[in-house]
């Protein structure tokens, strides 16, 4: 993925990103018949990457992907 443009002042702007892999993990546990727990770990190696590369530098559309994060979910059924 890359962006390669020429600006009005004659300068150029090029942003490149090579291939990459993001690793996520998920584990779940049934505590009881009514209660389930789940933990998600995303981007566990904290890889820095662009999720989007825009076609214009003036709008600031380049965006990094999410850093390492975790989420715990509890589901209770009646």
Coordinates of N, CA and C in Angstrom, one line a residue:
X1 N 0.9 -1.2 0.0 CA 0.0 0.0 0.0 C 0.9 1.2 0.0
X2 N 0.6 2.2 -0.9 CA 1.4 3.4 -0.9 C 0.6 4.6 -1.4
X3 N 1.2 5.8 -1.2 CA 0.6 7.0 -1.7 C 1.8 7.8 -2.3
X4 N 1.7 8.2 -3.5 CA 2.8 8.9 -4.1 C 2.2 10.1 -4.9
X5 N 2.3 11.3 -4.4 CA 1.7 12.5 -5.1 C 2.8 13.6 -5.2
X6 N 2.5 14.5 -6.1 CA 3.3 15.7 -6.3 C 2.5 16.9 -5.7
X7 N 3.1 17.7 -4.9 CA 2.4 18.9 -4.3 C 2.6 20.1 -5.2
X8 N 1.8 21.1 -5.0 CA 1.8 22.3 -5.8 C 3.1 23.0 -5.8
X9 N 3.9 22.9 -4.7 CA 5.2 23.6 -4.6 C 6.3 22.8 -5.3
X10 N 5.9 21.7 -6.0 CA 6.9 20.9 -6.7 C 7.5 19.7 -5.9
X11 N 7.3 19.7 -4.6 CA 7.8 18.7 -3.7 C 6.9 17.4 -3.9
X12 N 7.5 16.3 -3.5 CA 6.7 15.1 -3.6 C 6.5 14.5 -2.2
X13 N 5.4 13.7 -2.1 CA 5.1 13.0 -0.8 C 4.8 11.6 -1.2
X14 N 5.6 10.7 -0.5 CA 5.4 9.3 -0.7 C 5.4 8.6 0.6
X15 N 4.4 7.8 0.8 CA 4.2 7.0 2.0 C 4.0 5.5 1.6
X16 N 4.9 4.7 2.0 CA 4.8 3.3 1.7 C 4.7 2.4 2.9
X17 N 4.0 1.3 2.7 CA 3.9 0.3 3.7 C 4.1 -1.1 3.1
X18 N 5.0 -1.9 3.7 CA 5.2 -3.2 3.2 C 4.2 -4.2 3.8
X19 N 4.3 -5.4 3.5 CA 3.4 -6.4 4.0 C 3.5 -6.5 5.5
X20 N 2.5 -6.9 6.2 CA 2.5 -7.1 7.6 C 1.4 -8.1 8.1
X21 N 1.6 -8.6 9.3 CA 0.6 -9.5 9.8 C 0.2 -9.0 11.3
X22 N -1.0 -9.1 11.6 CA -1.5 -8.7 12.9 C -2.0 -10.0 13.6
X23 N -1.6 -10.3 14.8 CA -2.0 -11.5 15.5 C -2.9 -11.1 16.7
X24 N -4.1 -11.8 16.7 CA -5.1 -11.6 17.7 C -5.3 -13.0 18.4
X25 N -5.7 -12.9 19.7 CA -6.0 -14.1 20.4 C -7.4 -14.0 21.1
X26 N -8.1 -15.1 21.3 CA -9.4 -15.1 21.9 C -9.5 -16.4 22.8
X27 N -10.0 -16.2 24.0 CA -10.3 -17.4 24.8 C -11.6 -17.2 25.5
X28 N -12.4 -18.2 25.6 CA -13.6 -18.2 26.3 C -13.8 -19.2 27.4
X29 N -14.6 -19.0 28.4 CA -14.8 -19.9 29.4 C -16.2 -19.9 29.9
X30 N -16.9 -21.0 30.0 CA -18.2 -21.1 30.5 C -18.1 -21.3 32.0
X31 N -18.4 -20.2 32.8 CA -18.4 -20.3 34.3 C -19.5 -21.1 34.8
X32 N -20.7 -20.9 34.3 CA -21.9 -21.7 34.7 C -22.8 -21.8 33.5
X33 N -23.9 -22.4 33.7 CA -24.9 -22.5 32.6 C -25.4 -21.2 32.1
X34 N -25.3 -20.2 33.0 CA -25.8 -18.8 32.6 C -24.7 -17.8 32.3
X35 N -23.5 -18.1 32.7 CA -22.4 -17.1 32.6 C -21.3 -17.5 31.8
X36 N -21.0 -16.8 30.7 CA -19.8 -17.0 29.8 C -18.9 -15.8 29.9
X37 N -17.6 -16.1 30.0 CA -16.6 -15.0 29.9 C -15.7 -15.2 28.7
X38 N -15.3 -14.1 28.1 CA -14.4 -14.1 26.9 C -13.4 -13.0 27.0
X39 N -12.2 -13.3 26.7 CA -11.1 -12.3 26.7 C -10.5 -12.3 25.3
X40 N -10.4 -11.1 24.7 CA -9.8 -10.9 23.4 C -8.5 -10.0 23.5
X41 N -7.5 -10.4 22.9 CA -6.2 -9.7 22.9 C -5.9 -9.4 21.4
X42 N -5.9 -8.1 21.0 CA -5.7 -7.7 19.6 C -4.4 -7.1 19.4
X43 N -3.7 -7.4 18.3 CA -2.4 -6.9 17.9 C -1.4 -7.2 19.0
X44 N -1.3 -8.5 19.4 CA -0.6 -8.8 20.6 C 0.9 -8.5 20.6
X45 N 1.5 -8.3 19.4 CA 2.9 -8.0 19.2 C 3.1 -6.5 19.1
X46 N 2.0 -5.7 19.2 CA 1.9 -4.3 19.1 C 2.6 -3.7 17.8
X47 N 2.2 -4.3 16.7 CA 2.7 -4.0 15.4 C 2.2 -2.6 15.0
X48 N 3.1 -1.7 14.6 CA 2.7 -0.4 14.1 C 2.4 -0.5 12.6
X49 N 1.3 -0.1 12.1 CA 0.9 -0.2 10.7 C -0.1 0.9 10.4
X50 N -0.3 1.1 9.1 CA -1.3 2.0 8.6 C -2.5 1.2 8.2
X51 N -3.7 1.6 8.7 CA -4.9 0.9 8.3 C -5.5 1.6 7.1
X52 N -5.2 2.9 6.9 CA -5.5 3.6 5.6 C -4.4 4.5 5.2
X53 N -4.2 4.7 4.0 CA -3.3 5.7 3.4 C -4.1 6.5 2.4
X54 N -4.3 7.8 2.7 CA -5.2 8.6 1.9 C -4.5 9.1 0.6
X55 N -5.3 9.6 -0.3 CA -4.7 10.1 -1.6 C -4.4 11.6 -1.5
X56 N -4.4 12.2 -0.4 CA -4.1 13.6 -0.3 C -3.5 13.9 1.1
X57 N -2.4 14.7 1.1 CA -1.8 15.0 2.4 C -2.5 16.2 3.1
X58 N -3.3 17.0 2.3 CA -4.0 18.1 2.9 C -5.1 17.8 3.8
X59 N -5.6 16.6 3.7 CA -6.8 16.2 4.6 C -6.4 15.3 5.7
X60 N -5.1 14.9 5.8 CA -4.7 14.1 7.0 C -5.3 12.8 7.1
X61 N -5.5 12.1 5.9 CA -6.3 10.9 5.9 C -5.5 9.6 6.3
X62 N -4.2 9.7 6.5 CA -3.4 8.5 6.8 C -3.7 8.2 8.3
X63 N -4.0 6.9 8.5 CA -4.4 6.5 9.9 C -3.7 5.3 10.3
X64 N -3.1 5.3 11.5 CA -2.5 4.1 12.0 C -3.6 3.1 12.5
X65 N -3.2 1.8 12.4 CA -4.1 0.8 12.9 C -4.1 0.8 14.4
X66 N -5.0 0.1 15.0 CA -5.1 0.0 16.5 C -3.9 -0.6 17.1
X67 N -3.4 0.0 18.2 CA -2.3 -0.6 19.0 C -2.8 -1.9 19.8
X68 N -1.9 -2.5 20.5 CA -2.3 -3.6 21.3 C -3.4 -3.2 22.2
X69 N -4.5 -4.1 22.3 CA -5.6 -3.8 23.2 C -6.2 -5.1 23.7
X70 N -6.9 -5.0 24.8 CA -7.6 -6.2 25.3 C -9.0 -5.8 25.7
X71 N -9.9 -6.9 25.6 CA -11.3 -6.7 26.0 C -11.8 -7.9 26.7
X72 N -12.5 -7.7 27.8 CA -13.1 -8.7 28.5 C -14.6 -8.6 28.4
X73 N -15.3 -9.7 28.0 CA -16.7 -9.7 27.9 C -17.4 -10.7 28.8
X74 N -18.4 -10.3 29.5 CA -19.2 -11.2 30.3 C -20.6 -11.3 29.7
X75 N -21.1 -12.5 29.6 CA -22.5 -12.7 29.0 C -23.3 -13.5 30.0
X76 N -24.4 -12.9 30.5 CA -25.2 -13.7 31.4 C -26.6 -13.9 30.8
X77 N -27.0 -15.1 30.7 CA -28.3 -15.5 30.1 C -29.3 -15.9 31.2
X78 N -30.5 -15.4 31.1 CA -31.6 -15.7 32.0 C -32.4 -16.9 31.6

